[in-house]
XYZ file of C-alpha atoms in Angstrom:
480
model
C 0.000 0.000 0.000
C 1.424 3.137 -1.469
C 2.125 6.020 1.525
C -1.234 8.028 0.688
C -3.421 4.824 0.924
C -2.464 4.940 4.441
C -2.866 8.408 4.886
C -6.356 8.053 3.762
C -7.071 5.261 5.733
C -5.434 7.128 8.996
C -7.895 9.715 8.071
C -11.090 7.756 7.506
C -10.562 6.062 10.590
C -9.520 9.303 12.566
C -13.322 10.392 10.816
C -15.243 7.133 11.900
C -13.507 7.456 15.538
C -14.560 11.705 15.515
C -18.016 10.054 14.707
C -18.666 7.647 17.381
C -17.009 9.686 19.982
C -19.482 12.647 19.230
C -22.589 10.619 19.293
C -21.987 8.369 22.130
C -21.293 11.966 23.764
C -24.438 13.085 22.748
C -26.375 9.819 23.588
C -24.984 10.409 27.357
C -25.321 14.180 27.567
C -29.210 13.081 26.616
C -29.390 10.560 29.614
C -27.700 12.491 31.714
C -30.096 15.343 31.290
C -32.690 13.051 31.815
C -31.512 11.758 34.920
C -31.404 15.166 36.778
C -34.266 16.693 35.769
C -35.737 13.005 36.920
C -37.264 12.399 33.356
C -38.021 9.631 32.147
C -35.465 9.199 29.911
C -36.928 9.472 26.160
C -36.190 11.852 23.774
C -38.410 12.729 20.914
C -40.188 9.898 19.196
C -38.074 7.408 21.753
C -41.455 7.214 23.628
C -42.944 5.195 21.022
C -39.985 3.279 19.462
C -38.610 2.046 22.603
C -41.891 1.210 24.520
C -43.027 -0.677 21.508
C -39.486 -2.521 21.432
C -39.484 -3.366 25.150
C -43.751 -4.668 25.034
C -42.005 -6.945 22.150
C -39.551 -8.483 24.044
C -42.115 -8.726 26.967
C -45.213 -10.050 25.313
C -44.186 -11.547 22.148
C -40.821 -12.935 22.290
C -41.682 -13.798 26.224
C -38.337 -12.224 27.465
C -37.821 -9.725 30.452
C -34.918 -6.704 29.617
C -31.764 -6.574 31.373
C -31.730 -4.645 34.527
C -29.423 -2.094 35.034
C -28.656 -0.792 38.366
C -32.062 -2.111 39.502
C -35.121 -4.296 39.143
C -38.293 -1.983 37.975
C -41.863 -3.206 37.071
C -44.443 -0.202 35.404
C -47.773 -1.058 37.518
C -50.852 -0.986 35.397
C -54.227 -1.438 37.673
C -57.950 -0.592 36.955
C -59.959 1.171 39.195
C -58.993 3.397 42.510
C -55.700 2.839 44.113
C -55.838 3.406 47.597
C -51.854 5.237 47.019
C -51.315 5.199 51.314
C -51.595 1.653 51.431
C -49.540 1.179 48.326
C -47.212 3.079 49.638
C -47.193 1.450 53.562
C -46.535 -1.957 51.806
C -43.594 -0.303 49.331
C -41.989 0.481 52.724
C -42.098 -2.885 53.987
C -39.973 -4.056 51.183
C -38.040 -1.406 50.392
C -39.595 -0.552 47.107
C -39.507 3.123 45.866
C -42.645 4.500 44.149
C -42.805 6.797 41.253
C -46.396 8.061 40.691
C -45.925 10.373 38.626
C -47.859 9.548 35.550
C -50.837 11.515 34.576
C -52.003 9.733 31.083
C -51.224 6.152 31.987
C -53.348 4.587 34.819
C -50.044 3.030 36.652
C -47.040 3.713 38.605
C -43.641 2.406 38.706
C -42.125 0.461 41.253
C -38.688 -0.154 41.499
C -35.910 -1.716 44.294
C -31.858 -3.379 43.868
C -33.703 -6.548 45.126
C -35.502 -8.901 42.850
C -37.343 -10.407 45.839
C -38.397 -7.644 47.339
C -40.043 -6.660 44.054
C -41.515 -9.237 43.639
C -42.640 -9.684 47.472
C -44.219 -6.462 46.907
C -46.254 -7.086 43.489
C -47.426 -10.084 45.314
C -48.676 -8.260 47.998
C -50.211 -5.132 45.597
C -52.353 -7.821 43.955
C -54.119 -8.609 47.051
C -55.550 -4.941 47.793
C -55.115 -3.675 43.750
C -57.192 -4.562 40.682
C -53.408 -5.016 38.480
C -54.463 -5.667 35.175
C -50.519 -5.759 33.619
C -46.991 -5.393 34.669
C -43.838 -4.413 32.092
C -40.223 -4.941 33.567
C -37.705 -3.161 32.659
C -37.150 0.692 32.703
C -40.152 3.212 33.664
C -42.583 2.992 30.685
C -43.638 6.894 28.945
C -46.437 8.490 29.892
C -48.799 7.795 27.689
C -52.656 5.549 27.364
C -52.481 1.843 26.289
C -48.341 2.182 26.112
C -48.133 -1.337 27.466
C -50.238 -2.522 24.740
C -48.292 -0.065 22.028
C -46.235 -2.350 19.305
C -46.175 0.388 16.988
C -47.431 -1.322 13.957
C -47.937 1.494 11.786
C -43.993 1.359 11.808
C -42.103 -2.102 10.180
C -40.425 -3.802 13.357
C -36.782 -4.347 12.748
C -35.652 -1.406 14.489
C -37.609 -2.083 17.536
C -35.953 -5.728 17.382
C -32.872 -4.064 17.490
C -33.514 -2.261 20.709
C -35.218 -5.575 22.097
C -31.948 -7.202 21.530
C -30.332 -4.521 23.250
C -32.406 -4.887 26.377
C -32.219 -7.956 26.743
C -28.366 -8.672 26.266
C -26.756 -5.281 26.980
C -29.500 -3.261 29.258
C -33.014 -1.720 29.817
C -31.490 1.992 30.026
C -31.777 4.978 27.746
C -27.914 5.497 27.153
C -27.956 1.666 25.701
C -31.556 1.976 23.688
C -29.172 4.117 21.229
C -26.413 2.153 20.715
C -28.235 0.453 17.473
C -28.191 4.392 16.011
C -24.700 5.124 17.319
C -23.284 2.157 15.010
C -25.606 3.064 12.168
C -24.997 6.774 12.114
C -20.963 5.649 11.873
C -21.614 3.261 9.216
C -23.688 5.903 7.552
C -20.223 8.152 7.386
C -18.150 5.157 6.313
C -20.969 4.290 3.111
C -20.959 8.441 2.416
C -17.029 8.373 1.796
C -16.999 4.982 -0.181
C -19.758 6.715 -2.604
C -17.669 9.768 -2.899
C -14.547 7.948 -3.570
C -16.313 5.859 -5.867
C -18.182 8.864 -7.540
C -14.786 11.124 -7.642
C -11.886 8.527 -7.322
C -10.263 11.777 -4.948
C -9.263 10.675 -1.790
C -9.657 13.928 -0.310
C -13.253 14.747 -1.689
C -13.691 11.397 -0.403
C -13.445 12.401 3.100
C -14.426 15.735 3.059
C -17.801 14.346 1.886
C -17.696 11.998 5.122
C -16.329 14.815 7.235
C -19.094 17.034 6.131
C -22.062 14.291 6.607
C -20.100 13.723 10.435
C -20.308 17.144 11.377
C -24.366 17.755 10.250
C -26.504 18.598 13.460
C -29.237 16.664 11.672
C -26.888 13.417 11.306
C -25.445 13.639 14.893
C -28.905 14.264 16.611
C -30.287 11.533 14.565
C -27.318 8.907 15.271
C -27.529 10.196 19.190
C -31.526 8.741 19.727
C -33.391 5.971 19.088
C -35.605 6.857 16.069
C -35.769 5.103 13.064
C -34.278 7.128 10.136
C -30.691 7.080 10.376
C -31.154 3.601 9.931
C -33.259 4.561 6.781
C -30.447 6.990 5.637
C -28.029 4.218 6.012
C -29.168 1.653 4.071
C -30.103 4.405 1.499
C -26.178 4.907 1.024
C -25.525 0.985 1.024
C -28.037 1.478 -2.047
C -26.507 3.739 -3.617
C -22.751 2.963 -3.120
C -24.345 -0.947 -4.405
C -25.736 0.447 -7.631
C -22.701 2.643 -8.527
C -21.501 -0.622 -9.152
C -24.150 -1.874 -11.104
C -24.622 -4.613 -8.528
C -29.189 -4.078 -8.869
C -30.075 -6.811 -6.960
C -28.291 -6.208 -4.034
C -29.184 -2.587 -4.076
C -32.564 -3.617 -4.291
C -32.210 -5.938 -1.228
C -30.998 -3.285 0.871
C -33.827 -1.067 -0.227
C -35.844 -3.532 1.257
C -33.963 -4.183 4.237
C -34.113 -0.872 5.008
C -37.428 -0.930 4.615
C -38.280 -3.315 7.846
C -37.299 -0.455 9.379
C -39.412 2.351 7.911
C -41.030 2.542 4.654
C -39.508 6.132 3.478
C -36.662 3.818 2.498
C -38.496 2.376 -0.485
C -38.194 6.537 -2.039
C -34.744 5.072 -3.092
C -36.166 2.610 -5.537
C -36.688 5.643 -8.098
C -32.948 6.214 -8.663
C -32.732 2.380 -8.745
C -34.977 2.048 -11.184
C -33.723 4.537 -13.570
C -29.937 3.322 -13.296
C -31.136 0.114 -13.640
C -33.216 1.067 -16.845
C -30.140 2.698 -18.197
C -28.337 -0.223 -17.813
C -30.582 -2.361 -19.778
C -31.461 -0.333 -22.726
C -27.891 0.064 -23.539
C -28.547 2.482 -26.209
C -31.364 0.916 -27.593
C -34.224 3.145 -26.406
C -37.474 2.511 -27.096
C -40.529 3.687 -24.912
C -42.327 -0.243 -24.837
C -38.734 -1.672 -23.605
C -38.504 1.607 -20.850
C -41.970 0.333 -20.054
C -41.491 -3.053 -19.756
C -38.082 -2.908 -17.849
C -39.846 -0.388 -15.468
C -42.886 -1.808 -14.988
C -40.812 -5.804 -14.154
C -38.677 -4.040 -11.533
C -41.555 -2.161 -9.546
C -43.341 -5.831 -9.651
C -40.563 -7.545 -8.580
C -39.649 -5.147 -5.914
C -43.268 -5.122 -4.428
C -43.216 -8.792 -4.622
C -39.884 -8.173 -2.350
C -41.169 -6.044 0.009
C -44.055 -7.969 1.011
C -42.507 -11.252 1.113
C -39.457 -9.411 3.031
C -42.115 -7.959 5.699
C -43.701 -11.280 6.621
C -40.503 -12.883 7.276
C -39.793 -10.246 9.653
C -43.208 -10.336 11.007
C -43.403 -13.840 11.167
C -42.884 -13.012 15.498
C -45.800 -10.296 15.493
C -48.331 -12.800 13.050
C -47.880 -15.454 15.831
C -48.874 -12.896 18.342
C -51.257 -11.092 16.626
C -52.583 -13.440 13.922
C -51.920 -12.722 10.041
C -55.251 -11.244 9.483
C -54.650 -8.879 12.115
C -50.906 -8.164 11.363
C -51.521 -7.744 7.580
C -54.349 -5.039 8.207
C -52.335 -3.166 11.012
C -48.643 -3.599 9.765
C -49.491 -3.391 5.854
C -52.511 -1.168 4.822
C -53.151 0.532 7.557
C -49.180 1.783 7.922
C -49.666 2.980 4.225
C -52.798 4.234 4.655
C -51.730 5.907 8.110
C -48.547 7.477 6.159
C -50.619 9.154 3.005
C -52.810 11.074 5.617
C -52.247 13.606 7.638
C -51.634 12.310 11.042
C -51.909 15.823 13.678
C -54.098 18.761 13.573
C -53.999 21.680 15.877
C -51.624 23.515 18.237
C -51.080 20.634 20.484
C -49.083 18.651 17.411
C -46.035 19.033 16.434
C -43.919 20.866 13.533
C -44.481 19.661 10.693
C -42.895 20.648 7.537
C -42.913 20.421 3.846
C -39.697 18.874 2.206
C -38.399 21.545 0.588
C -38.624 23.607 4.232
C -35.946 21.051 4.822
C -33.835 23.030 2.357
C -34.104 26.318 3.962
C -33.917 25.111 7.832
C -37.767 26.355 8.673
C -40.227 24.285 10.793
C -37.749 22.132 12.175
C -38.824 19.818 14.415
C -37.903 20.023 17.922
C -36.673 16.897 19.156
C -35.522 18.096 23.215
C -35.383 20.863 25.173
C -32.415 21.533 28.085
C -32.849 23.331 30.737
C -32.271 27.450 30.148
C -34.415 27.116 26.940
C -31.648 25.594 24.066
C -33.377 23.352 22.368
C -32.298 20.547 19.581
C -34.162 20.642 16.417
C -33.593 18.272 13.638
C -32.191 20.347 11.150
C -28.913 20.209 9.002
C -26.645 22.503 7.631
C -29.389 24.348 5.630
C -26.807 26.920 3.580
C -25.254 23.595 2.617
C -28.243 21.833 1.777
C -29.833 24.289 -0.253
C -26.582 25.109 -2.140
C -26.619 21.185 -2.785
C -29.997 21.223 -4.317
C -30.125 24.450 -6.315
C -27.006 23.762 -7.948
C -27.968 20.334 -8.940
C -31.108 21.658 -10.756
C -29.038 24.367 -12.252
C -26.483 21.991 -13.277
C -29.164 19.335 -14.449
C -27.867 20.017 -17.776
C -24.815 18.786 -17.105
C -26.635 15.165 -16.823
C -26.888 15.269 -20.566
C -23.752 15.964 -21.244
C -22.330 12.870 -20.044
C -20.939 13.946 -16.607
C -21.625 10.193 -14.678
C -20.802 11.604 -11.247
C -23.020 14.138 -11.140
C -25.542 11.800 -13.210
C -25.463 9.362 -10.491
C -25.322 12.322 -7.331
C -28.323 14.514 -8.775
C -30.463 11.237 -9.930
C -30.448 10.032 -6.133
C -30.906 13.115 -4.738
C -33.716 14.294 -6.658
C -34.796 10.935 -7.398
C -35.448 10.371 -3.426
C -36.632 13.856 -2.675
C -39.104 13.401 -5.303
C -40.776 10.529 -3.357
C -41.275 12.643 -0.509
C -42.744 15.327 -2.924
C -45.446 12.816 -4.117
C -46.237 11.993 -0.621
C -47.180 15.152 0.212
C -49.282 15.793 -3.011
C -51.100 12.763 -2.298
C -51.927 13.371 1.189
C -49.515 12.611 3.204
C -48.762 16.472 5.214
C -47.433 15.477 7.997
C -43.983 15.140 7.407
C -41.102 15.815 9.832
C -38.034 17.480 9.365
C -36.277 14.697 10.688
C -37.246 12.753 7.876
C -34.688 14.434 5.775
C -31.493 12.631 7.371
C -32.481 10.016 4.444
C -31.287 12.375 2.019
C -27.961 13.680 3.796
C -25.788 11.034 2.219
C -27.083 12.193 -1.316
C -27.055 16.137 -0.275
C -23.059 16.009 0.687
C -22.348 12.734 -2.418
C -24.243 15.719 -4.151
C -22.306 18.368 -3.079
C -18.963 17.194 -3.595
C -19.247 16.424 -6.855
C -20.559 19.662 -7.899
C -17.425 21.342 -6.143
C -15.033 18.846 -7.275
C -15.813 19.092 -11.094
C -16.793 23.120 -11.347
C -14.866 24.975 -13.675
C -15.424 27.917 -15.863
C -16.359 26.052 -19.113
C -18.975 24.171 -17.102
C -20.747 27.132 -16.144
C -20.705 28.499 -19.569
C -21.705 25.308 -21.290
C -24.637 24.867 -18.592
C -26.115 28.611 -19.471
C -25.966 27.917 -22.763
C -28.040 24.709 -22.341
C -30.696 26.652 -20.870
C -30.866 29.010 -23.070
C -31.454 26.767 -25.564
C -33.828 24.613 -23.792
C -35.833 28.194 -22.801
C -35.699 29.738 -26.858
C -37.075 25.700 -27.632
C -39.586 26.385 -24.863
C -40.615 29.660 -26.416
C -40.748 28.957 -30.024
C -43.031 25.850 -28.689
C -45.459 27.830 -27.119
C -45.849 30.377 -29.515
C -46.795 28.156 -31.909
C -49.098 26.496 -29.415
C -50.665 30.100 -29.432
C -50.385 30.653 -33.035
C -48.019 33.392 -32.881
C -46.092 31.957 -35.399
């Protein structure tokens, strides 16, 4: 390996280390916060992710979490509590009491002794109506969250956190351990796309630099949500069908997509690369048609068959009937709508506010008021996407890099776009870490290969295409 190679290496690592360090910090700084202010521990959309995962391991795969530090069981019960005898009992065993939910009719009861615990829950059963009990770490605030699997989500990320639970720990800094490795991986597929975009080293890592060092990335790869995961297997798409290797890019579409179905928004640039591929300069609209129409079958064939095998645990629980209506038309139908109305939801966004860093959504507050929104570097991203439409010419004219950049970054926005038109308003800004990857492959290229001649080759491209335009619609109006 020449000197440079291991320079580059040195580098990428130095970037992957840079990475993990700042979101494990972040992850911490999170739980930390949590901790003192005596939260209970979720941030954002964690509430419903992490919940879900933990009634999973509980009620479907019949496993209790990991304690860590102490044994805890979140108290369900119907009717009055009588909270002074509750509490006379707790005292008898040492059990501390945490009644502090407002939405949930329950408490949580927690002690370092298993058998004291348990001692205790026997004893609340004699004088309580307890209609359920959920191990592990204080359960969110919220109605029916010990029956919550969210459904309307696919399950593999909430396996992920199971897993977690039960081999590493039921406690918030460990829920996000699945997103720490996927946000670093995320950096690692963003620099092999560049370099294999660019064949430059250092665009190569300042595209991975650039993607580290996003607020949107970092806050994303620092909590337990679902869309870095959706973001990284977006990249393994697209670094998989630079190479012209379909199939697999397909595949990890659709892996991707058993963790949230916004991943299936990369299957546009797939399919047109793909199409490319096949025509081979031989175009002809029936054979675009055909070749088009065969991948989107085959692809929805893979997606379904792909969701039941990693359903197969929530059809034994729930029933296929069930499962099918819950986890496959109603999730669609519960994406294309619009999900929150009125001052209690919130921010929503459009995707090109994504662009311009307006109605962000806030994912925690900190004491003193600083808040974390999910937002990137919006001069960068908008820079990104203006100059690929402006350059879109350039796509013509043979330029494969930015080809390939612009086709997945437009290609995936444009799912989101459709979305929207068709119903589906209620779209987060968070949603956008999908596209970082893409923005900063995007960006690169349209740094690394500006020059003058470019510029001047572009303009004249549009003005052709606008006098074409012109002459087309005046004789559409007869004017000539």
């Amino acid at each position: 390996m020449t000197r440079s190679g291991v320079i580059e290496i040195a580098l990428l690592l130095l970037i992957l280390a840079v990475s993990t360090i700042q979101f494990l910090y972040w992850d911490q700084k999170f739980t930390d916060n949590e901790l003192a202010t005596n939260g209970k521990g979720y941030v954002s959309d964690e509430v419903w992710y992490v919940a879900s995962a933990r009634n999973i391991l509980v009620k479907v795969f019949h496993l209790n979490p990991r304690e860590v530090g102490y044994y805890g069981y979140t108290i369900i019960y119907e009717g009055v509590l009588d909270r002074s005898r509750v509490e006379e009992i707790a005292s008898l065993y040492g059990v501390k009491l945490r009644f502090d939910y407002s939405k949930l009719n329950g408490f949580y009861a927690y002690s370092s002794n298993a058998s004291s615990l348990n001692l205790f829950l026997s004893r609340l059963r004699e004088i309580a109506n307890v209609s359920d009990v959920v191990p592990g770490w204080m359960m969110p605030d919220a109605s029916g969250i010990n029956n919550y699997l969210n459904l309307e989500h696919p399950p593999l990320a909430k396996y992920v956190i199971a897993l977690i639970m039960a081999t590493v720990g039921d406690y918030p800094f460990y829920w996000r351990l699945g997103t720490v490795v996927a946000g670093t991986l995320l950096v690692l597929f963003t620099y092999l796309i560049a370099r294999r975009l660019l064949n430059s080293a250092p665009a190569a890592l300042a595209s991975a630099s650039l993607l580290a060092a996003d607020p949107l990335v970092r806050n994303l790869s620092s909590t337990a949500l679902l869309d870095v995961y959706v973001a990284l297997f977006t990249a393994i798409s697209f670094y998989l069908a630079l190479d012209k290797r379909f199939k697999l890019s397909v595949l990890a579409v659709l892996v991707g997509s058993l963790f949230k179905f916004n991943t299936l928004f990369a299957l546009t640039p797939v399919s047109l690369l793909y199409a490319r591929e096949k025509l081979k300069g031989r175009y002809s609209l029936l054979d675009l048609t055909a070749i088009v129409l065969g991948f989107y079958i085959a692809s929805g064939l893979g997606f379904l068959l792909t969701q039941m095998v990693a359903g197969i645990p929530l059809i034994g629980y729930l029933g296929f009937t069930s499962w099918f209506k819950q986890s496959i038309t109603g999730a669609i139908a519960w994406h294309t709508q619009v999900k929150c109305l009125g001052n209690a939801c919130p921010t929503s966004s459009a995707p090109w506010d994504w662009f311009t860093g307006v109605n962000s959504f806030t994912l925690y507050y900190f004491p003193g008021g600083l808040s974390v929104t999910a937002s990137g570097f919006w001069p960068l991203w908008c820079f990104a996407l203006v100059a690929a439409i402006i350059f879109l010419p350039s796509y013509l004219k043979g330029n494969k890099a930015f080809a390939h950049s612009t086709c997945w970054l437009l290609g995936v926005l444009s799912g989101y776009i459709l979305l929207w038109i068709i119903g589906g308003r209620t779209q987060y800004s968070f949603y956008a870490v999908q596209l970082a990857p893409l923005v900063y492959s995007s960006l690169t290229v349209i740094l690394a290969t500006f020059n003058y001649d470019r510029v001047v080759e572009v303009l004249e491209s549009w003005k052709h295409l606008f006098t074409r335009m012109n002459r087309a619609l005046g004789r559409l109006l007869l004017l000539e």
